[in-house]
Short mmCIF file of N, CA and C in Angstrom, two decimals:
data_model
loop_
_atom_site.label_atom_id
_atom_site.label_comp_id
_atom_site.label_asym_id
_atom_site.label_seq_id
_atom_site.Cartn_x
_atom_site.Cartn_y
_atom_site.Cartn_z
N MET A 1 129.72 44.36 68.10
CA MET A 1 130.90 44.00 67.32
C MET A 1 131.60 45.31 66.73
N LYS A 2 132.72 45.24 66.71
CA LYS A 2 133.45 46.42 66.30
C LYS A 2 133.37 46.63 64.65
N SER A 3 133.48 47.99 64.25
CA SER A 3 133.55 48.08 62.81
C SER A 3 135.00 48.12 62.31
N VAL A 4 135.21 47.56 61.06
CA VAL A 4 136.56 47.27 60.64
C VAL A 4 136.55 47.81 59.12
N PRO A 5 137.72 48.41 58.91
CA PRO A 5 137.75 49.07 57.56
C PRO A 5 137.92 47.95 56.54
N ILE A 6 137.21 48.25 55.33
CA ILE A 6 137.22 47.16 54.14
C ILE A 6 138.61 47.51 53.37
N GLU A 7 139.44 46.58 53.40
CA GLU A 7 140.78 46.75 52.82
C GLU A 7 141.00 45.22 52.03
N ASP A 8 141.97 45.14 51.46
CA ASP A 8 142.30 43.77 50.77
C ASP A 8 142.75 42.57 51.60
N SER A 9 143.02 42.93 52.98
CA SER A 9 143.11 41.92 53.90
C SER A 9 142.28 42.16 55.10
N PHE A 10 142.01 41.06 55.78
CA PHE A 10 141.24 41.08 57.13
C PHE A 10 141.86 40.10 58.11
N ASP A 11 142.27 40.77 59.03
CA ASP A 11 143.10 40.01 60.37
C ASP A 11 141.99 39.67 61.29
N LEU A 12 141.93 38.39 61.56
CA LEU A 12 140.81 37.92 62.61
C LEU A 12 141.38 37.84 63.97
N HIS A 13 142.63 38.09 64.13
CA HIS A 13 143.26 38.01 65.45
C HIS A 13 142.50 38.88 66.48
N SER A 14 142.10 39.91 66.15
CA SER A 14 141.48 40.82 67.22
C SER A 14 140.08 40.62 67.59
N PHE A 15 139.48 39.59 67.00
CA PHE A 15 138.11 39.22 67.39
C PHE A 15 137.92 38.11 68.31
N ARG A 16 136.92 38.23 69.11
CA ARG A 16 136.61 37.17 70.05
C ARG A 16 136.15 35.84 69.23
N PRO A 17 136.33 34.79 69.68
CA PRO A 17 136.05 33.63 68.85
C PRO A 17 134.69 33.66 68.40
N GLU A 18 133.75 33.85 69.30
CA GLU A 18 132.31 33.94 68.82
C GLU A 18 131.92 34.99 67.81
N ASP A 19 132.91 36.07 67.61
CA ASP A 19 132.63 37.00 66.61
C ASP A 19 133.35 36.89 65.21
N VAL A 20 134.12 35.92 65.19
CA VAL A 20 134.89 35.63 64.13
C VAL A 20 134.10 35.35 62.86
N LEU A 21 133.22 34.44 62.79
CA LEU A 21 132.45 34.10 61.70
C LEU A 21 131.47 35.32 61.24
N PRO A 22 130.82 35.82 62.17
CA PRO A 22 129.92 36.93 61.64
C PRO A 22 130.66 38.07 61.12
N ALA A 23 131.87 38.49 61.69
CA ALA A 23 132.73 39.51 61.10
C ALA A 23 133.28 39.00 59.88
N LEU A 24 133.57 37.78 59.61
CA LEU A 24 134.11 37.33 58.25
C LEU A 24 133.00 37.46 57.23
N GLU A 25 131.78 37.01 57.53
CA GLU A 25 130.58 37.05 56.70
C GLU A 25 130.43 38.58 56.20
N ASP A 26 130.35 39.45 57.33
CA ASP A 26 130.10 40.92 56.86
C ASP A 26 131.31 41.46 56.14
N TYR A 27 132.51 41.11 56.52
CA TYR A 27 133.56 41.64 55.51
C TYR A 27 133.46 41.14 54.14
N LEU A 28 133.26 39.68 54.06
CA LEU A 28 133.25 39.27 52.60
C LEU A 28 132.11 39.87 51.87
N ALA A 29 130.90 39.99 52.50
CA ALA A 29 129.77 40.70 51.76
C ALA A 29 130.19 42.03 51.42
N GLU A 30 130.69 42.92 52.18
CA GLU A 30 131.07 44.22 51.93
C GLU A 30 132.23 44.12 50.80
N ALA A 31 133.25 43.32 50.86
CA ALA A 31 134.43 43.36 49.90
C ALA A 31 133.84 43.07 48.50
N THR A 32 132.99 42.03 48.50
CA THR A 32 132.17 41.80 47.25
C THR A 32 131.31 42.89 46.56
N ARG A 33 130.64 43.48 47.67
CA ARG A 33 129.84 44.71 47.12
C ARG A 33 130.75 45.87 46.63
N ARG A 34 131.89 45.99 47.08
CA ARG A 34 132.71 46.93 46.71
C ARG A 34 133.55 46.60 45.36
N GLY A 35 133.45 45.43 44.98
CA GLY A 35 134.19 44.94 43.75
C GLY A 35 135.51 44.43 43.91
N PHE A 36 135.93 43.89 45.17
CA PHE A 36 137.23 43.29 45.39
C PHE A 36 137.16 41.99 44.50
N SER A 37 138.24 41.64 43.98
CA SER A 37 138.40 40.36 43.09
C SER A 37 139.03 39.30 44.06
N GLU A 38 140.05 39.73 44.96
CA GLU A 38 140.72 39.00 45.86
C GLU A 38 141.06 39.52 47.04
N VAL A 39 140.86 38.92 48.24
CA VAL A 39 141.26 39.40 49.52
C VAL A 39 142.05 38.33 50.18
N ARG A 40 142.69 38.71 51.31
CA ARG A 40 143.45 37.71 52.11
C ARG A 40 142.83 37.75 53.50
N ILE A 41 142.55 36.58 54.04
CA ILE A 41 142.17 36.50 55.47
C ILE A 41 143.23 35.97 56.33
N ILE A 42 143.67 36.67 57.25
CA ILE A 42 144.65 36.29 58.25
C ILE A 42 144.00 35.65 59.49
N HIS A 43 144.28 34.35 59.54
CA HIS A 43 143.69 33.55 60.61
C HIS A 43 144.73 32.93 61.47
N GLY A 44 145.98 32.98 61.17
CA GLY A 44 147.11 32.63 61.97
C GLY A 44 147.31 31.06 61.77
N LYS A 45 148.63 30.71 62.34
CA LYS A 45 148.90 29.30 62.10
C LYS A 45 148.41 28.43 63.19
N GLY A 46 148.87 28.44 64.34
CA GLY A 46 148.47 27.82 65.38
C GLY A 46 148.18 26.28 65.22
N ARG A 47 147.22 25.77 65.66
CA ARG A 47 146.77 24.23 65.30
C ARG A 47 145.94 23.95 64.20
N GLY A 48 145.60 25.21 63.66
CA GLY A 48 144.65 25.02 62.26
C GLY A 48 143.25 25.10 62.59
N VAL A 49 142.87 25.30 63.84
CA VAL A 49 141.30 25.35 64.13
C VAL A 49 140.81 26.55 63.47
N ARG A 50 141.26 27.72 63.53
CA ARG A 50 140.53 28.81 62.92
C ARG A 50 140.61 28.81 61.30
N ARG A 51 141.80 28.29 60.91
CA ARG A 51 141.85 28.06 59.37
C ARG A 51 140.65 27.21 58.95
N ALA A 52 140.62 26.00 59.47
CA ALA A 52 139.48 25.12 59.11
C ALA A 52 138.15 25.77 59.33
N GLU A 53 137.85 26.55 60.30
CA GLU A 53 136.63 27.32 60.50
C GLU A 53 136.37 28.18 59.26
N VAL A 54 137.52 29.01 59.05
CA VAL A 54 137.38 29.97 57.81
C VAL A 54 137.18 29.14 56.63
N ARG A 55 137.80 28.16 56.36
CA ARG A 55 137.60 27.40 55.08
C ARG A 55 136.31 26.79 54.85
N ARG A 56 135.64 26.37 56.04
CA ARG A 56 134.34 25.76 55.88
C ARG A 56 133.26 26.88 55.80
N ALA A 57 133.56 28.08 56.19
CA ALA A 57 132.69 29.35 56.07
C ALA A 57 132.75 29.71 54.56
N LEU A 58 133.94 29.61 54.07
CA LEU A 58 134.20 30.09 52.64
C LEU A 58 133.49 29.14 51.62
N ALA A 59 133.45 27.82 51.96
CA ALA A 59 132.99 26.81 51.03
C ALA A 59 131.54 26.91 50.85
N GLY A 60 130.90 27.55 51.73
CA GLY A 60 129.43 27.70 51.76
C GLY A 60 128.90 28.94 50.96
N ARG A 61 129.82 29.77 50.51
CA ARG A 61 129.63 31.10 50.07
C ARG A 61 129.55 31.11 48.50
N SER A 62 128.38 31.71 47.96
CA SER A 62 128.34 31.68 46.29
C SER A 62 129.28 32.75 45.82
N ASP A 63 129.78 33.67 46.74
CA ASP A 63 130.58 34.70 45.98
C ASP A 63 132.12 34.41 46.19
N VAL A 64 132.39 33.21 46.63
CA VAL A 64 133.72 32.66 46.76
C VAL A 64 134.02 31.83 45.62
N ARG A 65 134.92 32.08 44.68
CA ARG A 65 135.27 31.14 43.61
C ARG A 65 136.40 30.25 43.90
N GLU A 66 137.34 30.76 44.83
CA GLU A 66 138.49 29.80 45.09
C GLU A 66 139.15 30.44 46.55
N ALA A 67 139.67 29.33 47.14
CA ALA A 67 140.28 29.81 48.31
C ALA A 67 141.65 28.88 48.55
N TYR A 68 142.73 29.41 48.92
CA TYR A 68 143.97 28.72 49.02
C TYR A 68 144.99 29.55 49.95
N ASP A 69 145.86 28.75 50.41
CA ASP A 69 146.88 29.30 51.31
C ASP A 69 147.72 30.45 50.50
N ALA A 70 147.92 31.24 51.51
CA ALA A 70 148.72 32.62 50.95
C ALA A 70 150.16 32.10 50.63
N PRO A 71 150.67 32.81 49.74
CA PRO A 71 152.18 32.44 49.41
C PRO A 71 153.13 32.80 50.59
N PRO A 72 154.12 32.19 50.64
CA PRO A 72 155.27 32.59 51.68
C PRO A 72 155.59 33.91 51.57
N GLY A 73 155.78 34.53 52.74
CA GLY A 73 155.77 35.94 52.62
C GLY A 73 154.51 36.75 52.89
N HIS A 74 153.59 36.22 52.56
CA HIS A 74 152.09 36.69 52.79
C HIS A 74 151.32 36.03 53.80
N GLY A 75 151.83 35.09 54.50
CA GLY A 75 151.07 34.47 55.54
C GLY A 75 151.26 32.90 55.45
N ALA A 76 151.48 32.38 54.21
CA ALA A 76 151.48 31.04 54.03
C ALA A 76 150.18 30.33 54.66
N PHE A 77 150.39 29.22 55.31
CA PHE A 77 149.24 28.52 55.84
C PHE A 77 148.61 29.24 56.90
N GLY A 78 149.01 30.60 57.43
CA GLY A 78 148.46 31.30 58.31
C GLY A 78 147.41 32.38 57.88
N ALA A 79 147.38 32.31 56.41
CA ALA A 79 146.42 33.18 55.82
C ALA A 79 145.85 32.46 54.67
N THR A 80 144.68 32.73 54.26
CA THR A 80 143.90 32.26 53.20
C THR A 80 143.64 33.39 52.13
N VAL A 81 143.94 33.10 50.84
CA VAL A 81 143.64 33.94 49.85
C VAL A 81 142.23 33.63 49.22
N VAL A 82 141.39 34.64 49.17
CA VAL A 82 140.20 34.31 48.67
C VAL A 82 139.82 35.16 47.22
N VAL A 83 139.38 34.34 46.30
CA VAL A 83 139.08 34.84 45.04
C VAL A 83 137.65 35.06 45.03
N LEU A 84 137.19 36.29 44.87
CA LEU A 84 135.70 36.60 44.85
C LEU A 84 135.10 36.68 43.43
N GLY A 85 133.79 36.29 43.36
CA GLY A 85 133.31 36.49 42.09
C GLY A 85 131.94 35.77 42.25
N ARG A 86 131.00 36.17 41.35
CA ARG A 86 129.68 35.45 41.37
C ARG A 86 129.50 34.27 40.51
N ASP A 87 130.58 33.99 39.64
CA ASP A 87 130.57 33.07 38.73
C ASP A 87 131.05 31.60 39.12
N ARG A 88 130.82 31.26 40.36
CA ARG A 88 131.13 29.94 40.90
C ARG A 88 130.39 28.85 40.40
N ASP A 89 131.44 27.85 39.84
CA ASP A 89 130.89 26.54 39.23
C ASP A 89 130.53 25.64 40.26
#
């Protein structure tokens, strides 16, 4: 798997389907470790398959407090905003 820079957004388009979830897991772990409070995951609009896959992965993480569609102009339903933090209820 390729190395990706840790920034406030992560574009999944360049990953092979079998590499998406491991890359997402690694990215979120590192973003949390570095203290990011919010990141944007770009998964694309399409038929919503990748979006659903991303949302399922996010739902199972203790470091994700909230996840929602990005606002218009920042990806809308083609991207997910993730609020990170260890205080998930």
